[in-house]
């Protein structure tokens, strides 16, 4: 017991010193590049991702076209990912915007859309950097000027989401707003001043082309993958910088907390602890920062340590423990000054740890199971299950597995079974989306799922059904005659399987659209 308390005390002390260093480092200001005569204007490709963002994307494109940045030094690339709001009509004939509309396929997601652009432009030598933006944001007229200034210092830079408040903000909206101010004005800023990496934020991100060419890919599927990508950048000595002057604006209701899950953080910590490097302080700090305690854990830990020190004289003197608590409280007060939030917003910030705790409890597996039993016990469920045998490949060998395709209460989910291991998807409206989640999960581990849906010879058949499981096989088998139609479904497979190349698929769609215009 005494050894455990010692370890907890050591953990709390190290974090207190680290937190105090952040608090007092935030008093310093980043040096600004004032030498306008020697300023280099980078050639930028501004990539905007939109998925049914008709209400905001038009205004964002107008703001990007009216930047103070030299127009000859940037291009605007708009990706419309399976949009059903007809927003592509707004940009017809607009010569200042390169519009790429992805239709007749499932929504591919932001990271895959960005990867398409970076691969298509990989051979352009005059391109210096990419600026990735989500279409839900707005920007100032000097947005690209600020990005360009930051690229003088950092190879990868992220900006500060600024929330637009409304008159009728809920309790959750106020917590979001206060936490966002605290994160931008203190945490992210202090980490950048000390030379530490900030979490990659794919909503607003600028990256030099050379970095993408070196790391070879983009992975922004979710916040957990963004954290993993940040670690990959840090591992090659690339720091993700932060500039609070690079502001993007959105409604408070659309703000995402962007906080990696606890299990993912601890998993990445144990995965990378053996990879620590003596010559890469940024990487080492990032790995140890994965196990930071939240405010409630810190308070509870200090309570047990102080109580133990008070009752057992052989332990560390409780005055020393009290001094550590005092240092943390002083550092926290300093951090509140840097956060620049009003007194009323302090209360909402103090509520954030309780919100985070409630969210963890709400999603805790036993609680989730009980919640489903209570709220779904009275529902009439219609359940249909189909089991299919499939193969996954690591590029060298094939492994037999099974997929349980389950349709329940108008939702679809898929259970992937490999020996005794199982992975269950979230509930989706369509079966094809559930299978896509499985395939993306396997791709993150270096495996490919051998199914028609994942094959480059598969063509989806839009028959009006919800699940969209029907399609056609376009492989030129020897016994096929010209004009033959070979129907199939998404979970079928054959020996002619070849993994789909999203870029080639996109090129084919673009070529088809160009032919239709002519």
Coordinates of C-alpha atoms in Angstrom, one line a residue:
X1 CA 0.0 0.0 0.0
X2 CA 2.8 2.4 0.9
X3 CA 4.6 1.8 -2.4
X4 CA 1.4 2.5 -4.3
X5 CA 1.0 5.8 -2.4
X6 CA 4.6 6.7 -3.2
X7 CA 4.0 6.1 -6.9
X8 CA 0.8 8.1 -6.9
X9 CA 2.7 11.0 -5.1
X10 CA 5.5 10.8 -7.7
X11 CA 3.0 10.9 -10.5
X12 CA 1.1 13.9 -9.1
X13 CA 4.3 15.8 -8.4
X14 CA 5.7 15.3 -11.9
X15 CA 2.4 16.5 -13.4
X16 CA 2.2 19.5 -11.0
X17 CA 5.7 20.6 -12.1
X18 CA 4.8 20.1 -15.7
X19 CA 1.5 22.0 -15.4
X20 CA 3.2 24.9 -13.6
X21 CA 5.8 25.0 -16.4
X22 CA 2.9 25.4 -18.9
X23 CA 1.2 28.1 -16.8
X24 CA 4.3 30.3 -16.5
X25 CA 5.5 29.6 -20.1
X26 CA 2.1 31.0 -21.4
X27 CA 3.3 34.5 -20.2
X28 CA 5.8 34.6 -23.0
X29 CA 4.8 35.6 -26.5
X30 CA 5.6 34.0 -29.7
X31 CA 8.0 36.0 -31.9
X32 CA 6.2 37.4 -34.9
X33 CA 7.8 37.6 -38.3
X34 CA 8.1 41.3 -38.9
X35 CA 10.5 41.2 -41.8
X36 CA 8.0 41.8 -44.6
X37 CA 10.8 42.5 -47.2
X38 CA 12.2 38.9 -46.9
X39 CA 8.8 37.2 -46.5
X40 CA 8.3 34.2 -48.7
X41 CA 4.8 33.7 -50.1
X42 CA 4.3 30.0 -50.3
X43 CA 2.3 28.4 -53.1
X44 CA -0.8 27.0 -51.2
X45 CA -3.5 24.6 -52.1
X46 CA -6.5 25.3 -50.0
X47 CA -8.6 22.1 -49.7
X48 CA -12.2 22.5 -48.5
X49 CA -14.1 19.4 -47.5
X50 CA -17.9 19.6 -47.6
X51 CA -20.6 17.0 -46.9
X52 CA -24.1 18.6 -47.1
X53 CA -22.7 22.0 -45.9
X54 CA -24.8 24.1 -48.3
X55 CA -25.5 26.8 -45.6
X56 CA -21.9 27.6 -45.0
X57 CA -19.7 26.4 -47.9
X58 CA -20.8 29.3 -50.3
X59 CA -19.8 31.9 -47.8
X60 CA -16.5 30.2 -46.9
X61 CA -15.5 30.0 -50.6
X62 CA -16.3 33.7 -51.0
X63 CA -14.1 34.6 -48.1
X64 CA -11.3 32.5 -49.5
X65 CA -11.5 34.1 -52.9
X66 CA -11.2 37.6 -51.2
X67 CA -8.1 37.0 -49.2
X68 CA -5.4 39.6 -48.8
X69 CA -2.9 36.9 -49.8
X70 CA -1.6 37.2 -53.4
X71 CA -4.1 35.4 -55.6
X72 CA -1.3 33.9 -57.8
X73 CA 0.0 32.0 -54.8
X74 CA -3.0 29.9 -53.9
X75 CA -5.7 27.8 -55.4
X76 CA -9.0 26.6 -53.9
X77 CA -9.9 22.9 -54.2
X78 CA -13.5 22.1 -53.1
X79 CA -14.4 18.5 -52.5
X80 CA -18.2 17.7 -52.4
X81 CA -18.4 14.3 -50.8
X82 CA -21.6 12.6 -51.8
X83 CA -23.7 15.8 -51.1
X84 CA -27.4 15.5 -51.4
X85 CA -28.1 19.2 -51.1
X86 CA -27.2 20.2 -54.7
X87 CA -24.6 22.6 -53.5
X88 CA -22.5 21.9 -56.6
X89 CA -24.9 24.0 -58.6
X90 CA -23.6 27.1 -56.8
X91 CA -20.1 26.7 -58.2
X92 CA -20.9 25.9 -61.8
X93 CA -18.8 28.1 -64.1
X94 CA -16.8 29.5 -61.2
X95 CA -13.2 29.5 -62.6
X96 CA -11.7 30.5 -59.2
X97 CA -12.6 27.1 -57.6
X98 CA -11.7 23.6 -58.6
X99 CA -14.7 21.5 -57.7
X100 CA -14.5 17.8 -57.4
X101 CA -17.9 16.2 -56.8
X102 CA -17.9 12.6 -55.5
X103 CA -21.1 10.9 -56.5
X104 CA -22.5 7.4 -57.1
X105 CA -20.4 6.0 -54.2
X106 CA -20.7 6.0 -50.4
X107 CA -19.4 9.0 -48.4
X108 CA -15.7 8.4 -48.3
X109 CA -14.9 10.8 -45.4
X110 CA -12.6 13.7 -44.9
X111 CA -9.3 11.9 -44.5
X112 CA -9.8 9.9 -47.7
X113 CA -10.9 13.0 -49.6
X114 CA -7.8 14.9 -48.5
X115 CA -5.7 11.9 -49.5
X116 CA -7.1 12.0 -53.0
X117 CA -6.0 15.5 -53.4
X118 CA -2.5 15.0 -52.0
X119 CA -2.0 12.0 -54.2
X120 CA -3.2 13.8 -57.3
X121 CA -1.0 16.8 -56.6
X122 CA 2.1 14.8 -55.5
X123 CA 3.9 15.4 -58.7
X124 CA 3.4 19.2 -58.7
X125 CA 6.8 20.7 -57.9
X126 CA 5.8 24.3 -57.4
X127 CA 3.3 23.4 -54.6
X128 CA 4.7 24.2 -51.1
X129 CA 1.9 23.4 -48.7
X130 CA -1.7 22.3 -48.2
X131 CA -4.3 24.1 -46.1
X132 CA -7.1 21.7 -45.0
X133 CA -10.5 23.2 -44.0
X134 CA -13.9 21.9 -43.0
X135 CA -16.7 23.7 -44.8
X136 CA -18.6 24.4 -41.6
X137 CA -16.2 27.2 -40.7
X138 CA -15.7 30.9 -41.7
X139 CA -12.4 32.7 -42.0
X140 CA -11.0 36.3 -41.9
X141 CA -9.6 38.1 -44.9
X142 CA -6.0 37.7 -43.6
X143 CA -6.4 34.0 -42.9
X144 CA -3.9 32.8 -45.5
X145 CA -1.5 35.6 -44.5
X146 CA -1.5 34.2 -41.0
X147 CA -1.0 30.6 -42.3
X148 CA 1.9 31.7 -44.5
X149 CA 3.6 33.5 -41.6
X150 CA 3.3 30.4 -39.4
X151 CA 4.8 28.2 -42.1
X152 CA 8.0 30.3 -41.9
X153 CA 8.5 28.6 -38.5
X154 CA 6.6 25.3 -38.5
X155 CA 6.1 22.6 -41.1
X156 CA 2.7 21.7 -39.7
X157 CA 0.4 24.2 -38.1
X158 CA -3.1 24.2 -36.7
X159 CA -5.3 27.2 -35.8
X160 CA -7.8 28.2 -33.1
X161 CA -11.5 27.4 -33.6
X162 CA -13.5 30.4 -32.4
X163 CA -17.1 29.8 -31.3
X164 CA -20.0 32.1 -32.3
X165 CA -22.4 32.4 -29.4
X166 CA -26.2 32.8 -29.6
X167 CA -28.7 34.3 -27.2
X168 CA -30.1 30.9 -26.1
X169 CA -27.1 28.8 -25.2
X170 CA -27.7 25.6 -23.3
X171 CA -25.6 24.4 -20.4
X172 CA -23.6 22.2 -22.7
X173 CA -23.0 25.1 -25.1
X174 CA -21.6 27.2 -22.3
X175 CA -19.3 24.4 -21.2
X176 CA -18.1 24.0 -24.8
X177 CA -17.5 27.7 -25.1
X178 CA -15.5 28.0 -21.9
X179 CA -13.5 24.9 -22.5
X180 CA -12.6 26.1 -26.1
X181 CA -11.3 29.4 -24.7
X182 CA -9.2 27.7 -22.1
X183 CA -7.8 25.3 -24.6
X184 CA -6.9 27.9 -27.2
X185 CA -5.7 30.7 -25.0
X186 CA -3.7 28.5 -22.5
X187 CA -3.2 24.8 -23.2
X188 CA -2.4 24.9 -26.9
X189 CA -0.6 28.2 -26.8
X190 CA 1.7 27.1 -23.8
X191 CA 2.5 23.8 -25.4
X192 CA 3.6 25.6 -28.6
X193 CA 5.8 28.1 -26.7
X194 CA 7.6 25.2 -25.0
X195 CA 8.1 23.5 -28.3
X196 CA 5.7 20.6 -27.7
X197 CA 3.3 19.2 -30.3
X198 CA -0.4 20.0 -30.3
X199 CA -3.0 17.5 -31.4
X200 CA -3.6 17.6 -35.2
X201 CA -6.9 19.2 -35.9
X202 CA -8.1 18.2 -39.4
X203 CA -10.8 20.9 -39.3
X204 CA -8.0 23.6 -39.7
X205 CA -4.6 22.3 -40.6
X206 CA -1.7 23.5 -42.8
X207 CA 1.0 21.1 -43.8
X208 CA 4.1 21.4 -46.0
X209 CA 4.0 19.1 -49.0
X210 CA 7.4 17.7 -48.1
X211 CA 6.0 16.4 -44.8
X212 CA 3.1 14.6 -46.5
X213 CA 5.5 13.1 -49.0
X214 CA 7.7 11.9 -46.2
X215 CA 5.1 10.3 -44.0
X216 CA 3.2 9.0 -47.1
X217 CA -0.4 9.3 -46.0
X218 CA -3.1 11.2 -44.2
X219 CA -5.3 9.6 -41.4
X220 CA -8.0 11.9 -40.0
X221 CA -10.9 9.5 -39.6
X222 CA -11.6 10.6 -36.0
X223 CA -10.0 12.3 -33.0
X224 CA -8.3 9.1 -31.9
X225 CA -6.7 8.7 -35.4
X226 CA -5.6 12.4 -35.3
X227 CA -3.8 11.7 -32.1
X228 CA -2.1 8.7 -33.6
X229 CA -1.1 10.8 -36.6
X230 CA 0.3 13.5 -34.3
X231 CA 2.5 10.8 -32.7
X232 CA 3.7 9.7 -36.2
X233 CA 4.7 13.2 -37.1
X234 CA 6.5 13.7 -33.8
X235 CA 8.3 10.4 -34.3
X236 CA 10.0 11.9 -37.4
X237 CA 10.8 15.2 -35.5
X238 CA 7.9 17.2 -37.0
X239 CA 6.2 19.3 -34.4
X240 CA 2.5 20.3 -34.9
X241 CA 2.6 24.0 -34.1
X242 CA -0.3 26.2 -32.9
X243 CA -1.0 29.8 -33.8
X244 CA -4.0 31.5 -32.0
X245 CA -4.0 34.2 -34.6
X246 CA -5.2 31.7 -37.2
X247 CA -8.8 31.9 -36.4
X248 CA -11.7 30.0 -37.9
X249 CA -15.3 30.6 -36.8
X250 CA -18.3 28.3 -36.3
X251 CA -21.5 28.1 -34.3
X252 CA -21.0 26.8 -30.8
X253 CA -23.5 24.0 -31.5
X254 CA -21.2 22.6 -34.2
X255 CA -18.1 22.5 -32.0
X256 CA -16.5 19.2 -31.3
X257 CA -14.5 18.7 -28.1
X258 CA -11.8 16.8 -30.1
X259 CA -10.7 14.8 -27.0
X260 CA -9.2 11.3 -27.6
X261 CA -10.7 8.4 -25.6
X262 CA -9.1 7.3 -22.4
X263 CA -8.6 3.8 -23.7
X264 CA -6.9 5.0 -26.9
X265 CA -4.5 7.3 -25.0
X266 CA -3.4 4.6 -22.6
X267 CA -3.1 2.1 -25.5
X268 CA -0.9 4.4 -27.5
X269 CA 1.2 5.1 -24.4
X270 CA 2.0 1.4 -23.8
X271 CA 2.5 0.9 -27.5
X272 CA 5.1 3.7 -27.8
X273 CA 6.8 3.7 -24.4
X274 CA 9.5 1.4 -25.7
X275 CA 10.1 3.8 -28.7
X276 CA 11.3 6.7 -26.6
X277 CA 14.4 8.5 -28.1
X278 CA 17.1 10.4 -26.2
X279 CA 17.4 12.9 -29.1
X280 CA 13.6 13.6 -29.6
X281 CA 12.3 15.5 -26.6
X282 CA 9.1 16.4 -28.4
X283 CA 8.2 12.8 -29.1
X284 CA 9.0 11.7 -25.5
X285 CA 6.9 14.5 -24.0
X286 CA 4.0 13.7 -26.3
X287 CA 4.0 10.0 -25.2
X288 CA 4.1 10.9 -21.5
X289 CA 1.4 13.5 -21.9
X290 CA -1.0 10.7 -23.0
X291 CA -1.4 9.7 -19.3
X292 CA -2.2 13.1 -17.9
X293 CA -4.9 13.1 -15.1
X294 CA -8.0 15.1 -15.3
X295 CA -9.0 17.6 -12.5
X296 CA -11.1 15.1 -10.6
X297 CA -8.4 12.4 -10.6
X298 CA -5.9 15.0 -9.5
X299 CA -8.0 16.2 -6.6
X300 CA -8.8 12.7 -5.5
X301 CA -5.1 11.6 -5.7
X302 CA -3.9 14.6 -3.7
X303 CA -6.6 13.9 -1.1
X304 CA -5.4 10.3 -0.5
X305 CA -1.7 11.3 -0.5
X306 CA -2.2 14.2 1.9
X307 CA -4.4 12.0 4.2
X308 CA -1.8 9.3 4.2
X309 CA 1.1 11.7 4.9
X310 CA -0.9 13.2 7.8
X311 CA -1.5 9.9 9.5
X312 CA 1.8 8.2 8.8
X313 CA 4.8 10.2 9.9
X314 CA 7.2 7.9 8.0
X315 CA 5.8 9.0 4.7
X316 CA 6.7 12.3 3.0
X317 CA 5.9 15.3 5.3
X318 CA 2.4 16.5 4.8
X319 CA 3.7 20.1 4.6
X320 CA 5.6 19.0 1.4
X321 CA 2.5 17.5 0.0
X322 CA 0.5 20.7 0.9
X323 CA 3.2 22.7 -0.9
X324 CA 2.7 20.7 -4.0
X325 CA -1.1 21.3 -3.8
X326 CA -0.4 25.0 -3.4
X327 CA 1.8 25.1 -6.4
X328 CA -0.8 23.5 -8.6
X329 CA -3.5 25.9 -7.4
X330 CA -1.3 28.9 -8.1
X331 CA -0.5 27.5 -11.6
X332 CA -4.2 26.9 -12.2
X333 CA -5.1 30.5 -11.2
X334 CA -2.4 31.7 -13.6
X335 CA -3.8 29.5 -16.4
X336 CA -7.3 31.1 -15.8
X337 CA -5.8 34.5 -16.4
X338 CA -4.3 33.4 -19.7
X339 CA -7.6 31.8 -20.7
X340 CA -9.2 35.3 -20.8
X341 CA -12.6 34.0 -19.7
X342 CA -15.1 36.0 -17.6
X343 CA -16.1 35.2 -14.1
X344 CA -19.4 33.6 -15.1
X345 CA -17.5 31.3 -17.6
X346 CA -15.2 30.0 -14.8
X347 CA -18.2 28.2 -13.4
X348 CA -18.9 26.5 -16.7
X349 CA -15.2 25.6 -17.0
X350 CA -15.3 24.0 -13.5
X351 CA -18.3 21.9 -14.7
X352 CA -16.3 20.4 -17.6
X353 CA -14.6 17.7 -15.6
X354 CA -18.0 16.6 -14.3
X355 CA -19.3 16.5 -17.9
X356 CA -16.4 14.4 -19.0
X357 CA -16.9 12.0 -16.1
X358 CA -20.6 11.7 -16.9
X359 CA -19.8 11.0 -20.5
X360 CA -17.3 8.2 -19.4
X361 CA -19.9 6.7 -17.1
X362 CA -22.7 7.0 -19.7
X363 CA -20.6 5.1 -22.2
X364 CA -19.2 2.6 -19.7
X365 CA -20.0 -0.9 -21.2
X366 CA -22.1 -2.2 -18.2
X367 CA -24.1 1.1 -18.0
X368 CA -24.6 1.1 -21.8
X369 CA -25.9 -2.5 -21.6
X370 CA -28.4 -1.6 -18.8
X371 CA -29.4 1.5 -20.7
X372 CA -30.2 -0.5 -23.8
X373 CA -32.1 -3.1 -21.8
X374 CA -34.2 -0.4 -20.1
X375 CA -35.0 1.8 -23.0
X376 CA -35.4 -0.9 -25.6
X377 CA -37.1 -3.5 -23.6
X378 CA -40.6 -2.3 -24.7
X379 CA -39.7 -2.0 -28.4
X380 CA -40.8 -4.5 -31.0
X381 CA -37.6 -5.6 -32.6
X382 CA -37.4 -7.2 -36.0
X383 CA -34.1 -8.9 -36.2
X384 CA -32.6 -10.6 -39.3
X385 CA -29.2 -12.2 -39.3
X386 CA -27.0 -13.4 -42.2
X387 CA -23.6 -15.1 -41.7
X388 CA -21.1 -15.0 -44.6
X389 CA -17.6 -16.5 -44.8
X390 CA -15.0 -14.0 -45.9
X391 CA -11.2 -13.7 -46.1
X392 CA -8.9 -11.0 -45.0
X393 CA -5.4 -10.5 -46.4
X394 CA -2.2 -8.9 -45.0
X395 CA -0.8 -8.7 -48.6
X396 CA 0.9 -12.1 -48.3
X397 CA -1.6 -14.6 -46.8
X398 CA -5.4 -15.0 -46.6
X399 CA -7.2 -15.7 -43.3
X400 CA -10.7 -17.2 -43.1
X401 CA -13.2 -15.2 -41.1
X402 CA -16.9 -14.6 -40.7
X403 CA -19.2 -11.6 -40.9
X404 CA -22.6 -11.6 -39.1
X405 CA -24.7 -9.0 -40.9
X406 CA -27.5 -8.1 -38.5
X407 CA -30.6 -6.0 -39.3
X408 CA -32.4 -4.9 -36.2
X409 CA -35.1 -2.2 -35.6
X410 CA -34.4 -0.6 -38.9
X411 CA -30.6 -0.4 -38.2
X412 CA -27.8 -2.4 -39.6
X413 CA -24.6 -3.6 -37.9
X414 CA -21.9 -6.1 -38.7
X415 CA -19.9 -8.4 -36.4
X416 CA -16.5 -9.4 -37.7
X417 CA -15.4 -12.8 -36.2
X418 CA -11.8 -14.0 -36.4
X419 CA -11.4 -17.2 -34.4
X420 CA -12.6 -16.2 -31.0
X421 CA -12.1 -12.4 -31.5
X422 CA -15.0 -10.2 -32.4
X423 CA -15.5 -6.6 -33.5
X424 CA -19.0 -5.1 -33.7
X425 CA -19.8 -1.9 -35.6
X426 CA -22.0 0.9 -34.5
X427 CA -25.6 1.0 -35.7
X428 CA -25.9 2.3 -39.3
X429 CA -28.8 3.0 -41.5
X430 CA -27.3 1.1 -44.4
X431 CA -25.5 -2.3 -44.4
X432 CA -22.9 -0.9 -46.9
X433 CA -21.8 1.7 -44.3
X434 CA -21.5 -0.9 -41.5
X435 CA -19.2 -3.0 -43.8
X436 CA -17.2 0.1 -44.7
X437 CA -16.6 0.7 -40.9
X438 CA -15.3 -2.9 -40.7
X439 CA -13.0 -2.5 -43.7
X440 CA -11.6 0.8 -42.4
X441 CA -10.9 -0.8 -39.1
X442 CA -9.0 -3.6 -40.7
X443 CA -7.1 -1.2 -43.0
X444 CA -5.8 0.6 -39.9
X445 CA -4.2 -2.7 -38.9
X446 CA -2.8 -3.4 -42.3
X447 CA -5.4 -5.9 -43.5
X448 CA -7.8 -5.8 -46.4
X449 CA -11.3 -7.3 -46.5
X450 CA -12.0 -9.5 -49.5
X451 CA -15.5 -8.5 -50.5
X452 CA -17.2 -7.2 -53.6
X453 CA -17.8 -3.9 -51.9
X454 CA -14.0 -3.5 -51.5
X455 CA -13.2 -4.7 -55.0
X456 CA -12.3 -2.3 -57.8
X457 CA -14.5 -4.2 -60.3
X458 CA -17.6 -3.6 -58.2
X459 CA -20.2 -1.0 -59.4
X460 CA -23.0 0.0 -57.0
X461 CA -26.5 -0.4 -58.2
X462 CA -28.7 2.5 -56.9
X463 CA -32.0 0.5 -56.8
X464 CA -33.7 2.8 -54.3
X465 CA -33.3 0.5 -51.4
X466 CA -32.0 1.7 -48.0
X467 CA -29.3 -0.8 -47.5
X468 CA -27.8 -0.5 -51.0
X469 CA -26.4 -4.1 -51.1
X470 CA -26.9 -4.7 -54.8
X471 CA -24.3 -4.1 -57.5
X472 CA -22.7 -5.3 -60.7
X473 CA -19.4 -7.1 -61.3
X474 CA -17.4 -5.6 -64.2
X475 CA -14.6 -8.1 -64.3
X476 CA -14.0 -9.4 -67.9
X477 CA -14.4 -13.1 -67.3
X478 CA -13.6 -15.3 -70.3
X479 CA -17.1 -16.6 -70.6
X480 CA -18.7 -13.1 -70.6
X481 CA -20.1 -11.6 -73.7
X482 CA -20.1 -7.8 -74.5
X483 CA -23.2 -6.2 -72.8
X484 CA -23.6 -8.9 -70.2
X485 CA -24.7 -7.7 -66.8
X486 CA -23.4 -9.7 -63.9
X487 CA -25.4 -8.9 -60.7
X488 CA -23.8 -9.3 -57.3
X489 CA -24.2 -8.2 -53.7
X490 CA -21.7 -6.4 -51.5
X491 CA -20.6 -9.4 -49.4
X492 CA -19.8 -11.7 -52.3
X493 CA -16.3 -12.4 -53.4
X494 CA -14.3 -14.4 -56.0
X495 CA -10.8 -15.1 -57.2
X496 CA -10.8 -12.0 -59.4
X497 CA -10.8 -9.7 -56.3
X498 CA -8.6 -6.7 -56.5
X499 CA -8.5 -4.0 -53.8
X500 CA -10.2 -0.8 -54.7
X501 CA -8.0 2.3 -55.4
X502 CA -10.0 5.3 -54.3
X503 CA -8.0 7.7 -56.4
X504 CA -8.6 5.6 -59.6
X505 CA -12.2 5.5 -58.7
X506 CA -12.4 9.2 -58.3
X507 CA -10.6 9.8 -61.6
X508 CA -13.1 7.6 -63.3
X509 CA -16.0 9.5 -61.9
X510 CA -14.4 12.8 -62.8
X511 CA -13.8 11.6 -66.4
X512 CA -17.4 10.5 -66.7
X513 CA -18.6 13.9 -65.6
X514 CA -16.4 15.7 -68.0
X515 CA -17.7 13.5 -70.9
X516 CA -21.3 14.3 -69.8
X517 CA -20.5 18.1 -69.9
X518 CA -19.1 17.8 -73.4

